[in-house]
Amino acid sequence: MSAEVAIAVAPQGVAAQGMRKNGKQWHEPKTAFRPKAGNSSFEKRQEERKAMAAVKAKEKEMKDEKEAERQRRIQVIKDKRAKKEEKARYEKLAETMHKKRVERLKRKEKRNKMLKS
């Protein structure tokens, strides 16, 4: 008889629950909604804000580095295209003009470019 009584008594840490009325015993039992917002201390919130600001700054720095690298690659491509275009233009001039005259023209344009910049 004492063995039967020991089995019937539930442990104190766990509340004894019967069968659920809707039959969904696999679900966790619901608890009352108790909002936890505003329960943390001001110092803790300040630390969290400071940590978030540091993370944001690091993200911004990484994005800026990535964008700078992208812009550098774009500029390299543009310079390459401009150089190729100029070379093609001089080749076209060389077809109709004498070689020495084309060379003189190149030097003159380079001087003008240096003066403008």
PDB file of C-alpha atoms in Angstrom, residues 7-61:
ATOM      1  CA  ILE A   7       3.614   6.419  -7.155  1.00  0.00           C
ATOM      2  CA  ALA A   8       0.543   8.639  -6.955  1.00  0.00           C
ATOM      3  CA  VAL A   9       2.446  11.604  -5.433  1.00  0.00           C
ATOM      4  CA  ALA A  10       4.022  13.810  -8.151  1.00  0.00           C
ATOM      5  CA  PRO A  11       7.452  15.408  -7.655  1.00  0.00           C
ATOM      6  CA  GLN A  12       7.217  18.928  -6.240  1.00  0.00           C
ATOM      7  CA  GLY A  13       9.256  20.586  -9.060  1.00  0.00           C
ATOM      8  CA  VAL A  14       6.809  19.519 -11.807  1.00  0.00           C
ATOM      9  CA  ALA A  15       3.135  20.477 -11.655  1.00  0.00           C
ATOM     10  CA  ALA A  16       0.850  17.520 -12.252  1.00  0.00           C
ATOM     11  CA  GLN A  17      -1.105  17.986 -15.491  1.00  0.00           C
ATOM     12  CA  GLY A  18      -3.991  15.866 -16.630  1.00  0.00           C
ATOM     13  CA  MET A  19      -4.941  15.063 -20.229  1.00  0.00           C
ATOM     14  CA  ARG A  20      -5.542  18.089 -22.435  1.00  0.00           C
ATOM     15  CA  LYS A  21      -9.105  18.620 -23.474  1.00  0.00           C
ATOM     16  CA  ASN A  22      -8.275  19.292 -27.154  1.00  0.00           C
ATOM     17  CA  GLY A  23      -6.162  16.130 -27.387  1.00  0.00           C
ATOM     18  CA  LYS A  24      -2.895  17.858 -28.397  1.00  0.00           C
ATOM     19  CA  GLN A  25      -0.679  16.503 -25.671  1.00  0.00           C
ATOM     20  CA  TRP A  26       2.488  16.997 -27.760  1.00  0.00           C
ATOM     21  CA  HIS A  27       2.231  20.814 -27.500  1.00  0.00           C
ATOM     22  CA  GLU A  28       3.899  22.710 -24.667  1.00  0.00           C
ATOM     23  CA  PRO A  29       1.391  24.073 -22.180  1.00  0.00           C
ATOM     24  CA  LYS A  30       0.819  27.789 -22.693  1.00  0.00           C
ATOM     25  CA  THR A  31       1.773  30.322 -20.055  1.00  0.00           C
ATOM     26  CA  ALA A  32       0.457  33.806 -19.291  1.00  0.00           C
ATOM     27  CA  PHE A  33       1.821  36.653 -21.438  1.00  0.00           C
ATOM     28  CA  ARG A  34       4.202  38.706 -19.322  1.00  0.00           C
ATOM     29  CA  PRO A  35       6.083  41.330 -21.308  1.00  0.00           C
ATOM     30  CA  LYS A  36       9.726  41.649 -20.369  1.00  0.00           C
ATOM     31  CA  ALA A  37      10.393  44.971 -22.133  1.00  0.00           C
ATOM     32  CA  GLY A  38      11.740  47.701 -19.895  1.00  0.00           C
ATOM     33  CA  ASN A  39      12.948  45.308 -17.219  1.00  0.00           C
ATOM     34  CA  SER A  40      16.657  45.710 -18.014  1.00  0.00           C
ATOM     35  CA  SER A  41      18.749  48.352 -16.303  1.00  0.00           C
ATOM     36  CA  PHE A  42      19.771  51.597 -18.011  1.00  0.00           C
ATOM     37  CA  GLU A  43      23.473  50.683 -17.840  1.00  0.00           C
ATOM     38  CA  LYS A  44      22.826  47.354 -19.538  1.00  0.00           C
ATOM     39  CA  ARG A  45      20.863  49.057 -22.331  1.00  0.00           C
ATOM     40  CA  GLN A  46      23.673  51.600 -22.755  1.00  0.00           C
ATOM     41  CA  GLU A  47      26.243  48.787 -23.069  1.00  0.00           C
ATOM     42  CA  GLU A  48      24.082  47.032 -25.653  1.00  0.00           C
ATOM     43  CA  ARG A  49      23.744  50.270 -27.650  1.00  0.00           C
ATOM     44  CA  LYS A  50      27.492  50.820 -27.502  1.00  0.00           C
ATOM     45  CA  ALA A  51      28.144  47.262 -28.708  1.00  0.00           C
ATOM     46  CA  MET A  52      25.597  47.695 -31.519  1.00  0.00           C
ATOM     47  CA  ALA A  53      27.221  50.976 -32.571  1.00  0.00           C
ATOM     48  CA  ALA A  54      30.619  49.253 -32.715  1.00  0.00           C
ATOM     49  CA  VAL A  55      29.175  46.482 -34.887  1.00  0.00           C
ATOM     50  CA  LYS A  56      27.514  49.037 -37.191  1.00  0.00           C
ATOM     51  CA  ALA A  57      30.780  50.978 -37.518  1.00  0.00           C
ATOM     52  CA  LYS A  58      32.692  47.800 -38.412  1.00  0.00           C
ATOM     53  CA  GLU A  59      30.033  46.844 -40.996  1.00  0.00           C
ATOM     54  CA  LYS A  60      30.198  50.334 -42.527  1.00  0.00           C
ATOM     55  CA  GLU A  61      33.989  50.175 -42.687  1.00  0.00           C
TER      56      GLU A  61
END
